[in-house]
mmCIF file of C-alpha atoms in Angstrom:
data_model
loop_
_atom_site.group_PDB
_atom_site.id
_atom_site.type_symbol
_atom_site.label_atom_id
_atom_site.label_comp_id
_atom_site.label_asym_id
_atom_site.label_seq_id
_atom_site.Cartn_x
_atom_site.Cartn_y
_atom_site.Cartn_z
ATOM 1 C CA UNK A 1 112.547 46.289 44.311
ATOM 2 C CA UNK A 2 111.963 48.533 41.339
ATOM 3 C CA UNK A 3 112.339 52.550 41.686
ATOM 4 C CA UNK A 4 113.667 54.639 43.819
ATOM 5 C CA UNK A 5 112.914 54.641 47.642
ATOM 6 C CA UNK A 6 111.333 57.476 49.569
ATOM 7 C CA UNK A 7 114.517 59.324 50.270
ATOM 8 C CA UNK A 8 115.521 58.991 46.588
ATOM 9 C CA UNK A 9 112.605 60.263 45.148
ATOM 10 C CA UNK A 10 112.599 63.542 47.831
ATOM 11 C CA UNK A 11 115.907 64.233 47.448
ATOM 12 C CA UNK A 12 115.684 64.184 43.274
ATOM 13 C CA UNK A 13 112.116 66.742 43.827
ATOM 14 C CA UNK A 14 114.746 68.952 45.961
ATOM 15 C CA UNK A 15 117.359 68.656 43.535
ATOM 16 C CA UNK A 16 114.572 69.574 40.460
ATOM 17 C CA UNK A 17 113.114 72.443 42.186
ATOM 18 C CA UNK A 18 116.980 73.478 43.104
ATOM 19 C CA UNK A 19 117.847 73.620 39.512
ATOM 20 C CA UNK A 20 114.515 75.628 37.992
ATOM 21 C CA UNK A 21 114.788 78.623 40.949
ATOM 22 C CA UNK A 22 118.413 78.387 39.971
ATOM 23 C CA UNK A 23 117.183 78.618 35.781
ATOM 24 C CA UNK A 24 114.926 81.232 36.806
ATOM 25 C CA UNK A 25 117.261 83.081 39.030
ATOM 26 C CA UNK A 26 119.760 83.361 35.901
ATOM 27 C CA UNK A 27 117.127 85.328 33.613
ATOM 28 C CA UNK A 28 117.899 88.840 33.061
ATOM 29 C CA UNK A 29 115.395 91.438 33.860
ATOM 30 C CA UNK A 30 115.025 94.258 31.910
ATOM 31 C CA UNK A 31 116.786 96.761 34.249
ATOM 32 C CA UNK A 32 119.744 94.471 34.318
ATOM 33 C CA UNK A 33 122.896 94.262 33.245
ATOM 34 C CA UNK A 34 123.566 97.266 35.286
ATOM 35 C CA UNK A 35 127.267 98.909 33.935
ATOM 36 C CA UNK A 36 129.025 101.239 35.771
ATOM 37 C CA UNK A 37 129.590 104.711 34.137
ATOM 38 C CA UNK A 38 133.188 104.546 32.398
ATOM 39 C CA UNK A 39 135.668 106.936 33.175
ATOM 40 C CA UNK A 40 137.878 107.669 30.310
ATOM 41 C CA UNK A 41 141.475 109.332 30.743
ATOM 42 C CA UNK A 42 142.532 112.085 28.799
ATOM 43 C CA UNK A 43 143.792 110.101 25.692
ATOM 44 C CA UNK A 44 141.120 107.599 25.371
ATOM 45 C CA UNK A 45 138.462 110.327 25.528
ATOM 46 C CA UNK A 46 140.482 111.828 22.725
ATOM 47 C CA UNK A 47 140.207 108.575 20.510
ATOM 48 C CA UNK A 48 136.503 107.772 21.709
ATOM 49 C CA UNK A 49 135.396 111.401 20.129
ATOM 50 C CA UNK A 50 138.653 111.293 17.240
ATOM 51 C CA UNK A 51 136.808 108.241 16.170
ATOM 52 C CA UNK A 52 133.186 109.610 16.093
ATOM 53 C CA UNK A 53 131.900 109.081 12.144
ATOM 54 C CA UNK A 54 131.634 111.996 10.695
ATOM 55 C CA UNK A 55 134.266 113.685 12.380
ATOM 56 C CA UNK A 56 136.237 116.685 10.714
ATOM 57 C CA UNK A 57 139.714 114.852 11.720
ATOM 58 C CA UNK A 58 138.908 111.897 10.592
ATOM 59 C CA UNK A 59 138.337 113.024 6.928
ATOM 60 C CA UNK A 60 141.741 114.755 7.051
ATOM 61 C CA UNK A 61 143.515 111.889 8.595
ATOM 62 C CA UNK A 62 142.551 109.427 5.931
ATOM 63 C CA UNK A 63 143.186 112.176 2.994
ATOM 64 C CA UNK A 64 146.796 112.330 4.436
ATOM 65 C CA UNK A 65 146.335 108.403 4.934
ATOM 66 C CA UNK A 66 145.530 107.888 1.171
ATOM 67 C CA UNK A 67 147.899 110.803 -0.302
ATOM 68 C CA UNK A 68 150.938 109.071 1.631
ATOM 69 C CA UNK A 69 150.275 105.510 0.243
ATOM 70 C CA UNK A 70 149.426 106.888 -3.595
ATOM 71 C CA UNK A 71 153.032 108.842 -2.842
ATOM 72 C CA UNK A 72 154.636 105.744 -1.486
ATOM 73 C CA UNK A 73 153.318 103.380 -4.282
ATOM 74 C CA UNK A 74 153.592 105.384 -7.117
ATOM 75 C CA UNK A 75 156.205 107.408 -6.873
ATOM 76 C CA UNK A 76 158.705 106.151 -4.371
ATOM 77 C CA UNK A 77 158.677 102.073 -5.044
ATOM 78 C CA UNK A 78 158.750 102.702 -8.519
ATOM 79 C CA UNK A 79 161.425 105.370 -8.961
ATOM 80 C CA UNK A 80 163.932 102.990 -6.240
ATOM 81 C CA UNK A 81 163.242 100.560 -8.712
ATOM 82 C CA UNK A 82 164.414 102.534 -11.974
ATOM 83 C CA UNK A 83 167.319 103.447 -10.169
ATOM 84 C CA UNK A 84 168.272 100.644 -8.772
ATOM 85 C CA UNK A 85 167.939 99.077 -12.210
ATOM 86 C CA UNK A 86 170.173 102.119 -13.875
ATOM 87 C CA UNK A 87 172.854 101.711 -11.220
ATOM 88 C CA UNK A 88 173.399 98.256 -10.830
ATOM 89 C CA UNK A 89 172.491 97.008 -14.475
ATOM 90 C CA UNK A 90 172.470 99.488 -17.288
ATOM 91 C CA UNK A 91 175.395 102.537 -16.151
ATOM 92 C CA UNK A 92 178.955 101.973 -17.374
ATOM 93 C CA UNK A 93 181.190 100.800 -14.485
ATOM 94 C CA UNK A 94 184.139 102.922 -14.871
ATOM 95 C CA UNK A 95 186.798 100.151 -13.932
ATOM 96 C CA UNK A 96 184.648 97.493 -15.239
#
């Protein structure tokens, strides 16, 4: 006996036409995905419109952003570094 039998080959045709409405069923259509509407809270409607390009807030934020690291890196690193170096290497010790 070669093949399948009767009940074989009818229950692989179920199992075929089982998968393709289930292929088919998975397509999207163009109305779909339906998303509900979000609902922000107070704060992350602040940060959804704070974070808008363009916005007025923004610019100022990363001016202060930028000012604060050019303070940080070139005046503040390098001045602890001078004075570390003048208090601990090159000033007199008075007992020493």
């Amino acid at each position: 006996m070669s093949g399948y039998s009767e009940d074989e080959r009818l229950r692989l045709q179920q199992l075929r036409a089982l998968r393709r409405r289930w292929l088919r069923d998975q397509e999207l259509s163009e109305r779909e995905p339906v998303l509900p509407r979000r609902q922000l809270g107070p704060v992350a409607a602040f940060w959804e419109r704070f974070l808008q390009p363009g916005g007025l807030w923004r610019h100022q934020v990363f001016k202060a952003f930028q000012t604060g690291s050019f303070v940080f890196l070139q005046v503040l690193v390098p001045s602890w570094i001078i004075l570390y170096c003048l208090k601990y290497h090159i000033m007199v010790r008075p007992a020493g």
